[in-house]
Amino acid sequence: MAVGVRLTPRWAPWIGLCAGAGAGALAVAALSAGLAPGSVAAALRWQPELVWSQPWRLVSAAWVHLSPGHLGANLAGTLAVAALGVAAGCGSRAAAAWALAWPLTHLALLAQPALASYGGLSGVLHAAVAVAAVQLLRAERGMRQAIGAALAAGLLVKLVFEAPWQAPLRQVAGWDIAIAPAAHSAGAWAGGLCAWVCGAGRRPRQAGRRP
């Protein structure tokens, strides 16, 4: 009888997305340092008036950072999301959900017309956390499912505390840039919705033998 052998870990696609997020951010930072200041960011950041004529910005906006501190914090967040995905057992469906939520996160910023531009991984990282929460809630039982519920609740409390409906930007103590709460909310909702639609965390009896 033939026995199937999994040559790569089930969470390999998730780690691949994390690697792409970090590598893209580092590459844009390096290019920005070597070219005219601001020219790379201007070509890649999210801007509402260019969303349809230059759709690559729906992806590339995540790689644009406004300061070394901004970049460092998001790279650290990317490492945390990688570990979270592995711990939650995020497989191909979870990775597909996160990949789909990436451009949708930025597209949803059209709902905040006062936000003239945006760059950074934080919205996309919030999407990843939401996907991991759905993964745990749907795939697990007992304590791990409770952890998923706590993760989802903590994310929701954070979004409410940031009050994205009040202003497009918010200055936070200790940060050298203003944050965009709408990006965090957009990422979390896009990630949760895409995770549900893509079937992240569905058990074998629900999903058959598909990966």
mmCIF file of C-alpha atoms in Angstrom, residues 17-30 32 40-41 44-46 56-66 70-71 74-75 78 102 106 118-122 124:
data_model
loop_
_atom_site.group_PDB
_atom_site.id
_atom_site.type_symbol
_atom_site.label_atom_id
_atom_site.label_comp_id
_atom_site.label_asym_id
_atom_site.label_seq_id
_atom_site.Cartn_x
_atom_site.Cartn_y
_atom_site.Cartn_z
ATOM 1 C CA LEU A 17 4.309 34.778 3.160
ATOM 2 C CA CYS A 18 6.113 36.001 6.268
ATOM 3 C CA ALA A 19 9.411 35.808 4.412
ATOM 4 C CA GLY A 20 7.930 37.741 1.492
ATOM 5 C CA ALA A 21 6.584 40.400 3.836
ATOM 6 C CA GLY A 22 9.911 40.910 5.576
ATOM 7 C CA ALA A 23 12.084 40.639 2.479
ATOM 8 C CA GLY A 24 9.906 43.074 0.554
ATOM 9 C CA ALA A 25 10.075 45.625 3.359
ATOM 10 C CA LEU A 26 13.857 45.307 3.613
ATOM 11 C CA ALA A 27 14.266 45.581 -0.159
ATOM 12 C CA VAL A 28 12.173 48.744 -0.342
ATOM 13 C CA ALA A 29 14.110 50.238 2.573
ATOM 14 C CA ALA A 30 17.400 49.474 0.816
ATOM 15 C CA SER A 32 14.908 54.037 -0.670
ATOM 16 C CA VAL A 40 10.458 54.660 -3.991
ATOM 17 C CA ALA A 41 7.850 55.263 -1.301
ATOM 18 C CA LEU A 44 4.673 52.110 -3.947
ATOM 19 C CA ARG A 45 2.631 53.491 -1.036
ATOM 20 C CA TRP A 46 -1.149 53.304 -0.971
ATOM 21 C CA TRP A 56 0.145 47.148 -7.512
ATOM 22 C CA ARG A 57 -0.027 49.595 -4.615
ATOM 23 C CA LEU A 58 -2.615 47.303 -2.998
ATOM 24 C CA VAL A 59 0.290 44.916 -2.354
ATOM 25 C CA SER A 60 3.386 47.124 -2.349
ATOM 26 C CA ALA A 61 2.019 49.575 0.233
ATOM 27 C CA ALA A 62 2.806 47.058 2.955
ATOM 28 C CA TRP A 63 6.526 47.243 2.158
ATOM 29 C CA VAL A 64 6.806 51.036 2.517
ATOM 30 C CA HIS A 65 7.899 52.228 5.968
ATOM 31 C CA LEU A 66 8.223 55.757 7.214
ATOM 32 C CA HIS A 70 8.513 51.751 11.980
ATOM 33 C CA LEU A 71 10.358 49.154 9.903
ATOM 34 C CA ASN A 74 6.913 45.611 11.798
ATOM 35 C CA LEU A 75 9.764 43.185 11.134
ATOM 36 C CA THR A 78 6.353 39.606 11.195
ATOM 37 C CA TRP A 102 -3.332 41.472 1.928
ATOM 38 C CA HIS A 106 -5.569 48.280 1.567
ATOM 39 C CA TYR A 118 -0.500 54.803 3.841
ATOM 40 C CA GLY A 119 2.467 52.476 4.111
ATOM 41 C CA GLY A 120 3.551 49.675 6.406
ATOM 42 C CA LEU A 121 2.970 46.046 7.313
ATOM 43 C CA SER A 122 0.795 46.631 10.361
ATOM 44 C CA VAL A 124 -1.421 43.075 6.867
#
